[in-house]
Tab-separated table of C-alpha atoms in Angstrom:
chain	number	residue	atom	x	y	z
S	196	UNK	CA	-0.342	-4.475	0.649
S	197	UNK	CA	3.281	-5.205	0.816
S	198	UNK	CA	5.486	-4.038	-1.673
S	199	UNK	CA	7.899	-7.112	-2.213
S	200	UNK	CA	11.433	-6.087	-1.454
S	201	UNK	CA	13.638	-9.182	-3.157
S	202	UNK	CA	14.952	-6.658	-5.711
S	203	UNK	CA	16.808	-4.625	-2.690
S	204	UNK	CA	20.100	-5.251	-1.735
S	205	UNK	CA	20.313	-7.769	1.609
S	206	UNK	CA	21.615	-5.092	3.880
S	207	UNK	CA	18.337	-2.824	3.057
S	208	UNK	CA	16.390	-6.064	3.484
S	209	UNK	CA	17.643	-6.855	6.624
S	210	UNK	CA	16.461	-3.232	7.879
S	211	UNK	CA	12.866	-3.367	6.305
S	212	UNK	CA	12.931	-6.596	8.299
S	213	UNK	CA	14.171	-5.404	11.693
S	214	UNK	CA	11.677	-2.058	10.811
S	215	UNK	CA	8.661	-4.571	10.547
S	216	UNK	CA	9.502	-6.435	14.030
S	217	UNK	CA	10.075	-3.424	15.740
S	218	UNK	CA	6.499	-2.555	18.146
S	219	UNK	CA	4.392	0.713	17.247
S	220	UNK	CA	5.315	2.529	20.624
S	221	UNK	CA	9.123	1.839	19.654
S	222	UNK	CA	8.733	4.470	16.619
S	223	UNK	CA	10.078	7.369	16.683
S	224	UNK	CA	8.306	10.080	14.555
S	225	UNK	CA	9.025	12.849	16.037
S	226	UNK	CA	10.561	14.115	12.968
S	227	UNK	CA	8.476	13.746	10.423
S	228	UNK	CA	6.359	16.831	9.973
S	229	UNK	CA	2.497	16.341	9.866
S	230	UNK	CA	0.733	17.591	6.901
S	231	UNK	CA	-2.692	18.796	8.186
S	232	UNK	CA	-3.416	21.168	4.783
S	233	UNK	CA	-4.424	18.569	2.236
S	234	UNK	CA	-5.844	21.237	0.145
S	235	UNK	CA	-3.616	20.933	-3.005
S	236	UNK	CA	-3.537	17.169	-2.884
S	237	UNK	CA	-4.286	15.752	-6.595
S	238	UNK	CA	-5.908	12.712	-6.456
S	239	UNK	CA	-4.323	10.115	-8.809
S	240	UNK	CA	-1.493	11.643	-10.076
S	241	UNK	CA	1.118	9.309	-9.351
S	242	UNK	CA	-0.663	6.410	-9.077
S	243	UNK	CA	-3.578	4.902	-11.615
S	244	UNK	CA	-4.964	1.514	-10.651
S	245	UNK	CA	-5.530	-0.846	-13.573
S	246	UNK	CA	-9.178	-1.073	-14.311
S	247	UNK	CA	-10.333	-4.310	-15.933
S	248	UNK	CA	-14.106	-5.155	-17.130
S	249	UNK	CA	-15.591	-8.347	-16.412
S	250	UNK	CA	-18.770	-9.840	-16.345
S	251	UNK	CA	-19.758	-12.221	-13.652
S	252	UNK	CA	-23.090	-14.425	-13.566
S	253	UNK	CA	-24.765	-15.882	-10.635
S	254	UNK	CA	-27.647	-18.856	-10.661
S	255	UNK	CA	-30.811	-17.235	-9.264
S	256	UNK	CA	-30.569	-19.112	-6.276
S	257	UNK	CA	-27.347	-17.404	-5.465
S	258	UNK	CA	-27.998	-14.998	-2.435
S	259	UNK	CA	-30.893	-16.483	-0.744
């Protein structure tokens, strides 16, 4: 899921656009460090999806 970027200035668009084009083995992540202790990881603490209830009904002929 793409977050949508209109709210960025054109110059930062312009590099999330050139970013996007650019090929996998053209990365270079070589500085990132890799996190391999995910131990203290809290799910869901910056991020809560919305939950919504619904109710959806089918004919009985629906999944034959």
């Amino acid at each position: 899921m793409k977050k949508d970027t209109n709210d960025l200035p054109p110059h930062a668009q312009t590099q999330i656009r050139e970013l996007e084009e650019l090929p996998e083995d053209k990365i270079d992540t070589s500085n990132a460090p890799e996190i391999a202790d995910w131990s203290a990881a809290e799910r869901g603490r910056f991020y809560r999806p919305e939950r919504r209830r619904f109710t959806l009904r089918c004919d009985p002929d629906v999944g034959r």
